[in-house]
PDB file of C-alpha atoms in Angstrom:
ATOM      1  CA  MET A  14      85.554  23.847 117.185  1.00  0.00           C
ATOM      2  CA  SER A  15      89.024  23.824 116.248  1.00  0.00           C
ATOM      3  CA  SER A  16      90.755  26.954 114.449  1.00  0.00           C
ATOM      4  CA  PRO A  17      90.564  26.573 110.566  1.00  0.00           C
ATOM      5  CA  PRO A  18      93.802  25.687 108.585  1.00  0.00           C
ATOM      6  CA  THR A  19      95.741  29.010 107.148  1.00  0.00           C
ATOM      7  CA  GLY A  20      96.279  27.803 103.393  1.00  0.00           C
ATOM      8  CA  LEU A  21      93.447  28.240 100.833  1.00  0.00           C
ATOM      9  CA  PRO A  22      93.330  24.703  99.623  1.00  0.00           C
ATOM     10  CA  ALA A  23      93.293  23.353 103.198  1.00  0.00           C
ATOM     11  CA  LEU A  24      90.679  25.849 104.281  1.00  0.00           C
ATOM     12  CA  ALA A  25      88.555  24.957 101.443  1.00  0.00           C
ATOM     13  CA  ALA A  26      88.692  21.159 102.240  1.00  0.00           C
ATOM     14  CA  LYS A  27      87.851  22.122 105.869  1.00  0.00           C
ATOM     15  CA  ILE A  28      84.884  23.982 104.941  1.00  0.00           C
ATOM     16  CA  ARG A  29      83.599  21.213 102.616  1.00  0.00           C
ATOM     17  CA  ARG A  30      83.573  18.970 105.688  1.00  0.00           C
ATOM     18  CA  CYS A  31      82.441  21.298 108.190  1.00  0.00           C
ATOM     19  CA  THR A  32      79.821  20.471 110.679  1.00  0.00           C
ATOM     20  CA  TRP A  33      80.148  23.618 113.071  1.00  0.00           C
ATOM     21  CA  CYS A  34      76.366  24.564 112.481  1.00  0.00           C
ATOM     22  CA  ASP A  35      73.028  23.096 111.612  1.00  0.00           C
ATOM     23  CA  LEU A  36      73.328  24.388 108.089  1.00  0.00           C
ATOM     24  CA  SER A  37      75.630  21.423 107.354  1.00  0.00           C
ATOM     25  CA  GLY A  38      72.904  18.984 107.517  1.00  0.00           C
ATOM     26  CA  SER A  39      70.760  20.629 104.809  1.00  0.00           C
ATOM     27  CA  ARG A  40      73.355  21.618 102.271  1.00  0.00           C
ATOM     28  CA  THR A  41      74.202  19.919  99.119  1.00  0.00           C
ATOM     29  CA  HIS A  42      77.522  21.631  98.753  1.00  0.00           C
ATOM     30  CA  ALA A  43      79.501  23.905 101.359  1.00  0.00           C
ATOM     31  CA  VAL A  44      80.778  26.838  99.185  1.00  0.00           C
ATOM     32  CA  PRO A  45      84.047  27.690 100.310  1.00  0.00           C
ATOM     33  CA  GLY A  46      84.841  30.606  98.063  1.00  0.00           C
ATOM     34  CA  GLU A  47      87.066  30.679  94.952  1.00  0.00           C
ATOM     35  CA  GLY A  48      89.842  32.617  93.540  1.00  0.00           C
ATOM     36  CA  PRO A  49      93.580  33.182  93.548  1.00  0.00           C
ATOM     37  CA  ARG A  50      95.635  33.319  96.828  1.00  0.00           C
ATOM     38  CA  ASN A  51      97.412  36.595  95.531  1.00  0.00           C
ATOM     39  CA  ALA A  52      93.966  38.385  94.713  1.00  0.00           C
ATOM     40  CA  ARG A  53      94.120  41.947  95.522  1.00  0.00           C
ATOM     41  CA  LEU A  54      90.238  42.118  95.889  1.00  0.00           C
ATOM     42  CA  VAL A  55      88.125  39.939  98.177  1.00  0.00           C
ATOM     43  CA  LEU A  56      84.311  40.020  97.516  1.00  0.00           C
ATOM     44  CA  VAL A  57      82.017  39.005 100.351  1.00  0.00           C
ATOM     45  CA  GLY A  58      78.507  38.031 100.035  1.00  0.00           C
ATOM     46  CA  GLU A  59      76.037  36.725 102.565  1.00  0.00           C
ATOM     47  CA  ALA A  60      75.345  33.179 101.717  1.00  0.00           C
ATOM     48  CA  PRO A  61      75.306  30.726  99.016  1.00  0.00           C
ATOM     49  CA  GLY A  62      71.880  30.543  97.244  1.00  0.00           C
ATOM     50  CA  ARG A  63      70.239  27.403  95.436  1.00  0.00           C
ATOM     51  CA  ASN A  64      72.561  27.450  92.344  1.00  0.00           C
ATOM     52  CA  GLU A  65      75.510  27.989  94.535  1.00  0.00           C
ATOM     53  CA  ASP A  66      74.565  25.084  96.902  1.00  0.00           C
ATOM     54  CA  ALA A  67      74.128  22.767  93.758  1.00  0.00           C
ATOM     55  CA  GLU A  68      77.687  23.735  92.272  1.00  0.00           C
ATOM     56  CA  GLY A  69      79.616  24.393  95.345  1.00  0.00           C
ATOM     57  CA  ARG A  70      80.815  28.022  93.827  1.00  0.00           C
ATOM     58  CA  PRO A  71      79.944  31.434  94.787  1.00  0.00           C
ATOM     59  CA  PHE A  72      77.821  33.715  92.649  1.00  0.00           C
ATOM     60  CA  VAL A  73      76.736  31.305  89.927  1.00  0.00           C
ATOM     61  CA  GLY A  74      73.031  32.048  89.552  1.00  0.00           C
ATOM     62  CA  LEU A  75      71.036  35.251  88.358  1.00  0.00           C
ATOM     63  CA  ALA A  76      72.817  37.425  91.135  1.00  0.00           C
ATOM     64  CA  GLY A  77      76.252  36.050  89.881  1.00  0.00           C
ATOM     65  CA  ARG A  78      75.496  37.159  86.473  1.00  0.00           C
ATOM     66  CA  VAL A  79      74.803  40.544  87.597  1.00  0.00           C
ATOM     67  CA  LEU A  80      77.952  40.536  89.514  1.00  0.00           C
ATOM     68  CA  ASP A  81      80.037  39.421  86.534  1.00  0.00           C
ATOM     69  CA  GLU A  82      78.447  42.170  84.370  1.00  0.00           C
ATOM     70  CA  ALA A  83      79.247  44.767  86.957  1.00  0.00           C
ATOM     71  CA  LEU A  84      82.839  43.590  87.515  1.00  0.00           C
ATOM     72  CA  ALA A  85      83.311  43.652  83.817  1.00  0.00           C
ATOM     73  CA  ARG A  86      82.052  47.180  83.500  1.00  0.00           C
ATOM     74  CA  ALA A  87      84.086  48.092  86.499  1.00  0.00           C
ATOM     75  CA  GLY A  88      87.278  46.836  84.745  1.00  0.00           C
ATOM     76  CA  ILE A  89      87.769  43.847  87.408  1.00  0.00           C
ATOM     77  CA  SER A  90      88.635  40.344  86.596  1.00  0.00           C
ATOM     78  CA  ARG A  91      86.315  37.754  88.293  1.00  0.00           C
ATOM     79  CA  THR A  92      89.217  35.266  87.803  1.00  0.00           C
ATOM     80  CA  ARG A  93      91.684  37.424  89.735  1.00  0.00           C
ATOM     81  CA  THR A  94      89.383  38.251  92.514  1.00  0.00           C
ATOM     82  CA  PHE A  95      88.649  36.050  95.522  1.00  0.00           C
ATOM     83  CA  ILE A  96      85.015  35.700  96.086  1.00  0.00           C
ATOM     84  CA  THR A  97      83.334  34.239  99.384  1.00  0.00           C
ATOM     85  CA  ASN A  98      80.384  34.579 101.630  1.00  0.00           C
ATOM     86  CA  THR A  99      79.877  35.165 105.311  1.00  0.00           C
ATOM     87  CA  VAL A 100      78.457  31.732 105.637  1.00  0.00           C
ATOM     88  CA  LYS A 101      79.554  28.729 103.692  1.00  0.00           C
ATOM     89  CA  CYS A 102      76.490  26.798 103.460  1.00  0.00           C
ATOM     90  CA  ARG A 103      72.847  27.765 102.001  1.00  0.00           C
ATOM     91  CA  PRO A 104      70.351  28.481 104.739  1.00  0.00           C
ATOM     92  CA  PRO A 105      66.929  26.926 104.163  1.00  0.00           C
ATOM     93  CA  GLY A 106      64.758  28.881 102.151  1.00  0.00           C
ATOM     94  CA  ASN A 107      67.457  31.319 101.369  1.00  0.00           C
ATOM     95  CA  ARG A 108      66.633  32.944 104.603  1.00  0.00           C
ATOM     96  CA  ARG A 109      69.010  35.295 106.353  1.00  0.00           C
ATOM     97  CA  PRO A 110      71.826  33.586 108.142  1.00  0.00           C
ATOM     98  CA  ARG A 111      71.171  33.302 111.916  1.00  0.00           C
ATOM     99  CA  ALA A 112      73.940  34.646 114.554  1.00  0.00           C
ATOM    100  CA  LYS A 113      75.185  31.176 115.672  1.00  0.00           C
ATOM    101  CA  GLU A 114      75.740  30.288 111.652  1.00  0.00           C
ATOM    102  CA  LEU A 115      77.567  33.739 111.347  1.00  0.00           C
ATOM    103  CA  ALA A 116      79.548  33.014 114.300  1.00  0.00           C
ATOM    104  CA  ALA A 117      80.459  29.332 113.374  1.00  0.00           C
ATOM    105  CA  CYS A 118      81.683  30.582 109.942  1.00  0.00           C
ATOM    106  CA  ARG A 119      83.512  33.755 111.245  1.00  0.00           C
ATOM    107  CA  PRO A 120      86.866  31.901 111.822  1.00  0.00           C
ATOM    108  CA  TYR A 121      86.747  30.652 108.144  1.00  0.00           C
ATOM    109  CA  LEU A 122      86.086  34.158 106.829  1.00  0.00           C
ATOM    110  CA  LEU A 123      88.959  35.627 108.820  1.00  0.00           C
ATOM    111  CA  ALA A 124      91.312  33.004 107.773  1.00  0.00           C
ATOM    112  CA  GLN A 125      90.465  33.683 104.229  1.00  0.00           C
ATOM    113  CA  PHE A 126      91.227  37.380 104.780  1.00  0.00           C
ATOM    114  CA  ALA A 127      94.569  36.265 106.465  1.00  0.00           C
ATOM    115  CA  ALA A 128      95.441  33.778 103.607  1.00  0.00           C
ATOM    116  CA  VAL A 129      94.698  36.305 100.603  1.00  0.00           C
ATOM    117  CA  ARG A 130      95.837  39.469 102.410  1.00  0.00           C
ATOM    118  CA  PRO A 131      94.032  41.688  99.849  1.00  0.00           C
ATOM    119  CA  SER A 132      94.586  45.409  99.302  1.00  0.00           C
ATOM    120  CA  ALA A 133      90.547  46.011  99.448  1.00  0.00           C
ATOM    121  CA  ILE A 134      87.514  44.104 100.646  1.00  0.00           C
ATOM    122  CA  VAL A 135      83.979  44.899  99.254  1.00  0.00           C
ATOM    123  CA  THR A 136      80.909  43.631 101.099  1.00  0.00           C
ATOM    124  CA  LEU A 137      78.025  42.895  98.982  1.00  0.00           C
ATOM    125  CA  GLY A 138      74.819  43.579 100.822  1.00  0.00           C
ATOM    126  CA  GLN A 139      73.656  44.674 104.378  1.00  0.00           C
ATOM    127  CA  SER A 140      74.286  41.359 106.019  1.00  0.00           C
ATOM    128  CA  ALA A 141      77.812  41.045 104.706  1.00  0.00           C
ATOM    129  CA  ALA A 142      78.536  44.630 105.847  1.00  0.00           C
ATOM    130  CA  LYS A 143      77.397  43.867 109.489  1.00  0.00           C
ATOM    131  CA  ASP A 144      79.318  40.710 109.520  1.00  0.00           C
ATOM    132  CA  VAL A 145      82.615  42.319 108.578  1.00  0.00           C
ATOM    133  CA  LEU A 146      82.255  45.737 110.022  1.00  0.00           C
ATOM    134  CA  GLY A 147      80.243  45.028 113.105  1.00  0.00           C
ATOM    135  CA  PRO A 148      76.589  44.996 113.957  1.00  0.00           C
ATOM    136  CA  SER A 149      76.163  48.682 113.785  1.00  0.00           C
ATOM    137  CA  ALA A 150      77.030  48.841 110.068  1.00  0.00           C
ATOM    138  CA  SER A 151      74.329  50.058 107.658  1.00  0.00           C
ATOM    139  CA  LEU A 152      74.421  50.361 103.969  1.00  0.00           C
ATOM    140  CA  ALA A 153      72.852  53.619 104.820  1.00  0.00           C
ATOM    141  CA  THR A 154      75.866  55.104 106.372  1.00  0.00           C
ATOM    142  CA  THR A 155      78.819  52.888 104.970  1.00  0.00           C
ATOM    143  CA  ARG A 156      77.912  52.353 101.300  1.00  0.00           C
ATOM    144  CA  GLY A 157      80.389  53.877  99.057  1.00  0.00           C
ATOM    145  CA  ARG A 158      82.582  54.915 101.931  1.00  0.00           C
ATOM    146  CA  TRP A 159      85.859  53.289 102.988  1.00  0.00           C
ATOM    147  CA  THR A 160      86.164  51.850 106.392  1.00  0.00           C
ATOM    148  CA  ASP A 161      89.133  49.872 108.084  1.00  0.00           C
ATOM    149  CA  PHE A 162      88.935  46.299 109.050  1.00  0.00           C
ATOM    150  CA  GLY A 163      92.173  45.146 110.879  1.00  0.00           C
ATOM    151  CA  GLY A 164      94.299  47.500 108.490  1.00  0.00           C
ATOM    152  CA  THR A 165      92.315  46.412 105.273  1.00  0.00           C
ATOM    153  CA  PRO A 166      90.226  48.943 103.561  1.00  0.00           C
ATOM    154  CA  VAL A 167      86.503  47.645 103.254  1.00  0.00           C
ATOM    155  CA  LEU A 168      84.004  49.251 100.948  1.00  0.00           C
ATOM    156  CA  ALA A 169      80.228  48.322 101.434  1.00  0.00           C
ATOM    157  CA  THR A 170      77.770  48.137  98.585  1.00  0.00           C
ATOM    158  CA  TYR A 171      74.673  46.478  97.353  1.00  0.00           C
ATOM    159  CA  HIS A 172      74.403  42.952  96.760  1.00  0.00           C
ATOM    160  CA  PRO A 173      73.884  41.849  93.280  1.00  0.00           C
ATOM    161  CA  ALA A 174      70.526  40.138  94.027  1.00  0.00           C
ATOM    162  CA  ALA A 175      69.284  43.859  94.708  1.00  0.00           C
ATOM    163  CA  ILE A 176      69.862  44.766  91.274  1.00  0.00           C
ATOM    164  CA  LEU A 177      67.408  42.108  90.200  1.00  0.00           C
ATOM    165  CA  TYR A 178      64.740  44.075  92.132  1.00  0.00           C
ATOM    166  CA  ASN A 179      65.809  47.494  91.328  1.00  0.00           C
ATOM    167  CA  ARG A 180      68.030  47.955  88.065  1.00  0.00           C
ATOM    168  CA  ARG A 181      68.814  51.581  89.000  1.00  0.00           C
ATOM    169  CA  LEU A 182      71.060  50.307  91.726  1.00  0.00           C
ATOM    170  CA  PHE A 183      73.450  48.618  89.004  1.00  0.00           C
ATOM    171  CA  ARG A 184      75.179  51.850  88.227  1.00  0.00           C
ATOM    172  CA  ILE A 185      76.021  52.471  92.013  1.00  0.00           C
ATOM    173  CA  LEU A 186      77.216  48.935  92.173  1.00  0.00           C
ATOM    174  CA  VAL A 187      79.645  49.273  89.228  1.00  0.00           C
ATOM    175  CA  ALA A 188      80.610  52.815  90.735  1.00  0.00           C
ATOM    176  CA  ASP A 189      81.558  51.309  93.921  1.00  0.00           C
ATOM    177  CA  LEU A 190      83.392  48.400  92.212  1.00  0.00           C
ATOM    178  CA  ARG A 191      85.339  51.142  90.321  1.00  0.00           C
ATOM    179  CA  LYS A 192      86.482  52.691  93.446  1.00  0.00           C
ATOM    180  CA  ALA A 193      87.666  49.474  94.776  1.00  0.00           C
ATOM    181  CA  ARG A 194      89.654  48.874  91.313  1.00  0.00           C
ATOM    182  CA  GLN A 195      91.403  52.398  91.883  1.00  0.00           C
ATOM    183  CA  ARG A 196      92.164  51.341  95.550  1.00  0.00           C
ATOM    184  CA  MET A 197      93.776  48.146  94.347  1.00  0.00           C
ATOM    185  CA  GLU A 198      95.803  49.931  91.705  1.00  0.00           C
ATOM    186  CA  ALA A 199      96.956  52.443  94.155  1.00  0.00           C
ATOM    187  CA  GLY A 200      98.471  50.076  96.366  1.00  0.00           C
TER     188      GLY A 200
END
């Protein structure tokens, strides 16, 4: 396994060709992430779902619609945000990514953070929070609170898919995204 390239276009191309773990054998498309290199906010989800695997883009299914609505209500432009996942290929049956899959994709995620250099990172869901903040991270203790990751503030919140099962979480997701917008605007 070689280190990933540093520029976003080269990194995306490498992710699309990646065979670092078994997920590459079952994917339709790798989902490198999308957004501008100068994005002030990075959103990190868990893994691509069926729709994302089909299109090769993050958050395009039902959870993506929830995310788009939450971003709009929080006053954040999706087109000015870099959106990615902890793993870049869909796990079969939408299962959670395994440790070796997360480890294989981690250099890509770190390279994306280094290339974008955001003012803030928002993790979406428990799995993304654990992968970015460490295995002891829990939404129960980190959600809505700023944490540091290598000098970049990180805010953990609910995954948009959770709202599909519990609509009451939507207002919390929006409030957390507003906190992220305020952090970006402050510097």
